[in-house]
C-alpha positions in Angstrom: 127.1 160.7 107.9 126.4 164.4 108.4 122.7 164.6 109.2 122.3 167.8 107.1 122.6 165.7 104.0 119.8 163.3 104.8 116.8 163.4 102.5 113.2 162.6 103.8 111.9 161.0 100.7 108.6 159.0 100.5 110.5 156.4 98.5 113.2 154.7 100.8 115.3 153.5 97.8 115.3 157.0 96.3 116.3 158.4 99.7 119.2 155.9 99.9 120.3 156.7 96.4 120.4 160.5 97.1 122.4 159.9 100.4 124.9 157.9 98.4 125.1 160.5 95.6 126.1 163.1 98.2 129.1 161.1 99.1 129.9 160.2 95.5 133.0 162.1 94.2 131.9 164.5 91.4 135.2 164.0 89.7 134.5 160.2 89.7 131.3 160.8 87.9 133.0 163.1 85.4 135.5 160.3 84.7 132.8 157.7 84.2 131.0 159.9 81.7 134.1 160.7 79.7 135.7 157.3 79.7 137.6 156.4 76.5 134.6 154.3 75.1 132.3 157.3 75.3 134.8 160.2 75.1 134.2 161.3 71.5 130.3 161.4 71.6 130.4 163.0 75.1 132.7 165.8 73.9 130.5 166.4 70.9 127.3 166.5 72.9 128.9 168.8 75.5 129.9 171.1 72.6 126.5 171.0 71.1 125.0 171.7 74.5 127.2 174.7 75.2 126.4 176.1 71.7 122.7 175.6 72.3 122.7 177.4 75.6 124.9 180.2 74.3 122.6 180.8 71.3 119.5 180.8 73.5 121.1 183.3 75.9 122.3 185.4 72.9 118.7 185.5 71.7 117.4 186.6 75.0 120.0 189.4 75.2 119.5 190.5 71.6 115.7 190.5 71.7 115.2 191.3 75.4 112.7 188.4 75.4 113.0 185.2 77.5 110.5 183.3 75.3 112.8 180.3 74.7 114.6 180.3 78.1 112.9 177.0 78.9 115.2 175.3 76.4 118.0 175.6 78.8 116.2 173.8 81.6 115.0 171.2 79.2 118.4 170.6 77.9 119.7 170.2 81.5 117.0 167.5 82.1 118.1 165.8 78.9 121.5 165.2 80.5 120.0 163.4 83.5 119.3 160.1 81.8 123.0 160.0 80.7 124.1 160.5 84.3 121.9 157.7 85.6 122.8 155.4 82.8 126.5 155.8 83.6 125.9 155.2 87.2 123.7 152.2 86.7 126.1 150.6 84.2 129.0 151.2 86.6 127.3 149.4 89.4 126.3 146.6 87.0 129.9 146.0 86.1 131.1 146.3 89.6 130.1 142.7 90.5 128.3 139.6 89.2 125.0 140.4 91.0 123.3 143.7 90.6 122.5 145.4 93.9 119.8 147.9 94.8 121.8 150.8 93.6 121.8 149.4 90.0 118.1 149.0 90.0 117.6 152.4 91.7 119.6 154.2 89.1 118.0 152.1 86.3 114.6 153.2 87.5 115.7 156.8 87.7 117.1 156.5 84.2 113.8 155.2 82.8 111.9 157.9 84.7 114.0 160.7 83.3 114.6 159.3 79.8 111.5 160.9 78.1 113.0 164.3 79.0 115.7 163.7 76.4 113.5 163.5 73.2 110.7 165.7 74.9 112.4 168.9 73.5 111.0 168.1 70.1 107.5 168.8 71.3 108.7 172.3 72.2 107.9 173.1 68.5 104.4 173.6 69.8 105.5 177.1 70.8 106.0 178.0 67.2 102.2 177.9 66.5 102.3 180.8 64.0 104.7 182.5 61.6 106.5 185.6 63.0 109.6 187.6 62.3 112.0 185.3 64.2 110.3 182.1 63.3 113.1 180.4 61.4 115.7 181.5 64.0 113.6 180.1 66.8 112.9 176.9 64.9 116.7 176.4 64.5 117.3 176.9 68.2 114.6 174.5 69.2 115.7 171.8 66.7 119.4 172.2 67.7 118.4 171.7 71.4 116.0 168.9 70.6 118.5 167.0 68.4 121.2 167.4 71.2 118.7 166.1 73.8 117.7 163.1 71.7 121.2 162.0 71.0 122.0 162.3 74.7 119.0 160.1 75.4 120.0 157.6 72.7 123.6 157.4 74.0 122.2 156.6 77.5 119.8 154.1 75.9 122.7 152.4 74.1 124.5 152.1 77.4 121.5 150.4 79.0 120.9 148.2 76.1 124.5 146.9 76.4 123.7 146.0 80.0 120.5 144.0 79.0 122.4 142.4 76.1 125.1 141.2 78.5 122.5 139.8 80.8 119.7 138.5 78.7 121.0 138.4 75.0 120.6 140.3 71.7 116.8 139.7 71.2 115.8 140.7 74.7 118.0 143.9 74.3 115.9 144.9 71.3 112.7 144.1 73.1 113.9 146.4 75.8 114.4 149.2 73.3 110.8 148.7 72.0 109.4 148.7 75.5 111.4 151.9 76.4 110.1 153.6 73.2 106.5 152.7 74.1 106.9 153.9 77.7 108.7 157.1 76.5 106.0 157.9 74.0 103.4 157.6 76.8 105.6 159.7 79.2 106.1 162.4 76.7 102.4 162.5 76.1 101.5 163.0 79.8 104.4 165.5 80.1 103.3 167.7 77.2 99.5 167.5 77.6 99.0 166.5 81.2 101.9 168.7 82.4 103.4 166.1 84.8 107.1 166.0 85.4 109.4 163.1 86.1 109.8 164.0 89.8 106.0 164.0 90.3 106.4 160.3 91.0 107.1 161.1 94.6 103.7 163.0 94.7 101.3 160.2 93.9 98.3 162.3 94.9 99.0 164.8 92.1 99.5 162.0 89.6 96.3 160.2 90.5 94.3 163.5 90.2 95.8 164.5 86.9 95.6 161.1 85.3 92.1 160.7 86.7 91.0 163.7 84.6 92.8 162.6 81.5 89.8 162.2 79.2 88.6 165.6 80.3 91.7 167.3 79.0 92.2 165.3 75.7 90.4 162.4 73.9 91.8 159.0 74.7 92.2 158.1 71.0 94.4 161.1 70.4 96.5 160.3 73.5 97.1 156.7 72.2 97.7 157.9 68.7 100.3 160.4 69.8 102.1 158.0 72.1 102.2 155.3 69.4 103.5 157.7 66.8 106.1 159.1 69.1 107.2 155.6 70.1 107.6 154.7 66.5 109.6 157.8 65.9 112.0 157.0 68.8 112.4 153.3 67.8 113.0 154.0 64.1 115.4 156.9 64.8 117.4 154.9 67.3 117.6 152.0 64.9 119.0 154.3 62.1 121.6 155.8 64.5 122.5 152.4 65.8 123.0 151.2 62.2 125.3 154.2 61.5 127.6 153.3 64.5 128.0 149.9 63.0 129.2 150.9 59.5 132.3 149.0 58.3 135.1 151.1 57.0 135.2 151.2 53.2 137.6 148.8 51.6 139.5 150.8 49.1 141.3 148.9 46.3 144.9 150.0 45.9 145.5 152.4 43.0 147.0 150.8 40.0 150.6 151.4 39.4 151.2 153.6 36.3 154.0 152.4 34.2 156.3 155.1 33.0 
């Protein structure tokens, strides 16, 4: 392998995953993400993402203000769980026993998953009413909804892996566990300002988390995490139920006698 592509990561598994990703054909990744089973939602989410980015850029050009430019970066991060979920699922399907790549991509998916629903917390930037309040609220909600559905689609793919390996009940325990961990992750991301990639900087994580109670009360942190976890679980459950609607059975129209 060309040595210029080698990554000196403090986590050997992450380094191996990045080395493999360099060799991975980008077209293959595109084909995996837009397979027939996920084609329609992926096209819709791609369209929603493009619209969100165009509207944010349009706002910046129109107002000469980059206040909401962070939405573009946050929306990019919201796509990362989908990428890792597709790669993890592909390696799980490739053979009977899951190798280190499946677990590495699964861990990366879990690490980046909170970025998808995190955009909802960007409403904090609308702390008071101003002239463009409603326009900015719509831009944030559009980006947040797109990010959350992206996350839920990746969660659905990972749940299918757990269901295939451990059964239906374990797959829903998996959903609950992910919701709880994500609520906690979103809390430390919003209020402690830690990022997903800070996992490779344990010193920073220990320092920030060690000063947790100095920055916000523990009771507030627990309450926020639990409420956001409940929000994620209930919202996913509702969307999951919508995807399992049976087509309506319409009775044939009665024949009208002449």
